[in-house]
C-alpha cells in the first residue's frame, strides 16, 4: 500500500474519532494544517467527501462511515501490536487507553491512581471520560468501564465493584411544600432534575418492584449532565434528583437530603471492565484489570 495513503487514512480515523481537526492534531502531535492537508489529499485521491464540516464539529459522511468501519478495526489491531511490542519481556508497559463514565473515574479509578502508577511506572494510562457506551475496538481503546447491565454480549467482562443503587432524593425544604411520592407515577406532579447524557438523550427514570420495571419520563425546569451538579441542585431545593446513593450518603445521614421511593430502587449490577476477546492479552491491560479487581 502507498505509505502516504496509509498515513492519510490514520489521520482520517483520528479526526473521525476526535470530532475535530484540532483535537486530532493534538492527538497525533502534528500541526492542524497538516491534518487538513492530509484529509484534503485523501478525499481528492478517492474522489469522495469523507467528512462533513460545520463551524462547530466534524463528522463522517455516509462514505466516510463506510470507510471508517473498514479501517478503524485494522488500525486498532496495529495499535495493539505496537503496544504489545512496548510490553517488552512480558513487563507491563506502554500506552493503555481506557474509556469510562466520569462517576466511575471519580469513585473507582482516580482515588487509586497513586498506588497504580507506583506499582506500574512504565504504563502510560490514558483515561477518557464519556457516559456514552464506546465501541472500544472502533475507537482505539484497550478496554472500558461500564455498568454490567449495559455490556455487549461479545465482550469479556470482569467485575470491579459491588452493586450500585440509584436513589431519588429531595431537600427537606422541597418536601415542606410538596408531598412525598409513594409511587413512580407520582413524579409527574413533582419538579425533577433531569439528566442529559453526552449523546443528547434525556434519561428516563427507571424503577422496579416485584420484578416489574417502570420508566418515567419526568419533567422539571432543570437539566444537568453531572451527578455532582444534580446533588447540589437538590440540596438547594431545585427539585428531586435521581443519583447514586454513595454520592449522597452523608447528606442522608445528616438530614440535608431525604430519600423517597426506596422500595422502587433495588440495587443493580456494578461496574465491569470490558474488553474484546483477543488471543493474547497485553501485560499492561492484565495489570490494570488485576489491580482494580482486587483493590476493593
Coordinates of N, CA and C in Angstrom, one line a residue, residues 87 91-100 104-105 108-110 112-113 116-117 119-120 123-128 142-146 158-160 272-275 281-296:
X87 N 5.4 -3.7 25.5 CA 5.4 -4.5 26.7 C 6.5 -5.6 26.6
X91 N 6.7 -7.4 30.5 CA 6.6 -6.4 31.5 C 5.5 -5.4 31.2
X92 N 4.6 -5.1 32.2 CA 3.5 -4.1 31.9 C 4.1 -2.8 31.6
X93 N 3.9 -2.3 30.4 CA 4.5 -1.1 29.9 C 3.7 -0.6 28.7
X94 N 4.0 0.7 28.4 CA 3.4 1.2 27.1 C 2.0 1.9 27.4
X95 N 1.5 2.4 26.3 CA 0.2 3.1 26.4 C -1.0 2.2 26.7
X96 N -1.9 2.6 27.5 CA -3.1 1.9 27.8 C -4.3 2.9 27.8
X97 N -5.2 2.7 26.9 CA -6.3 3.6 26.7 C -7.6 3.0 27.2
X98 N -8.2 3.7 28.2 CA -9.4 3.2 28.9 C -10.5 4.3 28.8
X99 N -11.7 3.9 28.5 CA -12.9 4.8 28.5 C -13.8 4.4 29.6
X100 N -14.4 5.4 30.2 CA -15.3 5.2 31.4 C -16.2 6.4 31.6
X104 N -17.4 6.8 37.3 CA -16.6 5.6 37.6 C -15.1 6.1 37.8
X105 N -14.7 7.1 37.0 CA -13.4 7.6 37.2 C -13.2 8.2 38.6
X108 N -14.0 5.1 41.4 CA -13.4 3.8 41.4 C -11.9 3.8 41.0
X109 N -11.6 4.7 40.1 CA -10.2 4.6 39.5 C -9.3 5.7 40.0
X110 N -9.7 7.0 39.8 CA -8.7 8.1 40.2 C -8.3 8.0 41.6
X112 N -7.3 5.7 43.3 CA -6.3 4.6 43.5 C -5.1 4.8 42.5
X113 N -5.1 5.9 41.8 CA -4.1 6.0 40.7 C -2.7 6.1 41.3
X116 N -1.5 2.7 41.8 CA -1.3 2.1 40.5 C 0.0 2.5 39.8
X117 N 0.2 3.8 39.7 CA 1.4 4.3 39.0 C 2.7 4.0 39.7
X119 N 3.1 1.2 41.3 CA 3.4 -0.2 41.0 C 3.8 -0.5 39.6
X120 N 3.2 0.3 38.7 CA 3.4 0.1 37.3 C 3.9 1.5 36.6
X123 N 3.6 2.0 32.6 CA 2.3 2.1 31.9 C 1.9 3.6 31.7
X124 N 1.6 3.9 30.5 CA 1.1 5.3 30.3 C -0.5 5.2 30.2
X125 N -1.1 5.5 31.3 CA -2.6 5.3 31.4 C -3.3 6.5 30.8
X126 N -4.1 6.3 29.8 CA -4.8 7.4 29.1 C -6.3 7.2 29.4
X127 N -6.9 7.9 30.3 CA -8.3 7.7 30.7 C -9.2 8.8 30.0
X128 N -10.2 8.4 29.3 CA -11.2 9.3 28.6 C -12.5 9.1 29.3
X142 N -8.2 0.2 24.6 CA -7.9 -1.2 25.1 C -9.0 -1.8 25.9
X143 N -9.8 -1.0 26.6 CA -10.8 -1.5 27.5 C -11.7 -0.3 27.9
X144 N -12.8 -0.7 28.6 CA -13.7 0.3 29.1 C -14.3 -0.1 30.4
X145 N -14.8 0.8 31.2 CA -15.6 0.5 32.4 C -17.0 0.9 32.2
X146 N -18.0 0.0 32.4 CA -19.4 0.3 32.3 C -20.2 -0.6 33.3
X158 N -15.1 -8.2 33.4 CA -14.5 -8.5 34.8 C -15.1 -7.5 35.8
X159 N -15.8 -8.0 36.8 CA -16.4 -7.2 37.8 C -15.4 -6.5 38.6
X160 N -15.6 -5.2 38.8 CA -14.6 -4.4 39.6 C -15.3 -3.6 40.7
X272 N -18.0 -3.1 35.5 CA -17.1 -4.1 35.0 C -16.1 -3.4 34.0
X273 N -14.9 -4.0 34.0 CA -14.0 -3.7 32.9 C -14.4 -4.6 31.8
X274 N -14.6 -4.0 30.6 CA -14.9 -4.9 29.4 C -13.8 -4.7 28.4
X275 N -13.6 -5.7 27.6 CA -12.6 -5.7 26.6 C -12.8 -6.8 25.5
X281 N -3.6 -11.3 25.8 CA -3.8 -10.1 26.4 C -2.5 -9.4 26.7
X282 N -2.5 -8.1 26.5 CA -1.3 -7.3 26.8 C -1.0 -7.3 28.3
X283 N 0.2 -7.4 28.7 CA 0.5 -7.3 30.2 C 0.0 -6.0 30.8
X284 N 0.0 -4.9 30.1 CA -0.5 -3.7 30.7 C -1.9 -3.8 31.0
X285 N -2.7 -4.3 30.1 CA -4.2 -4.5 30.4 C -4.4 -5.5 31.5
X286 N -3.6 -6.6 31.5 CA -3.8 -7.6 32.6 C -3.5 -6.9 33.9
X287 N -2.4 -6.1 34.0 CA -2.1 -5.4 35.2 C -3.2 -4.5 35.7
X288 N -3.8 -3.7 34.8 CA -4.9 -2.8 35.1 C -6.1 -3.6 35.6
X289 N -6.4 -4.7 35.0 CA -7.6 -5.5 35.4 C -7.4 -6.1 36.8
X290 N -6.2 -6.7 37.0 CA -5.9 -7.3 38.3 C -5.8 -6.3 39.4
X291 N -5.3 -5.2 39.1 CA -5.1 -4.2 40.2 C -6.5 -3.7 40.7
X292 N -7.4 -3.3 39.7 CA -8.6 -2.7 40.1 C -9.7 -3.8 40.5
X293 N -9.5 -5.0 40.1 CA -10.4 -6.0 40.5 C -10.1 -6.4 42.0
X294 N -8.9 -6.3 42.4 CA -8.5 -6.7 43.8 C -8.3 -5.5 44.7
X295 N -8.6 -4.3 44.2 CA -8.3 -3.2 45.1 C -9.5 -2.7 45.9
X296 N -10.6 -3.4 45.8 CA -11.8 -3.1 46.7 C -12.9 -2.5 46.0

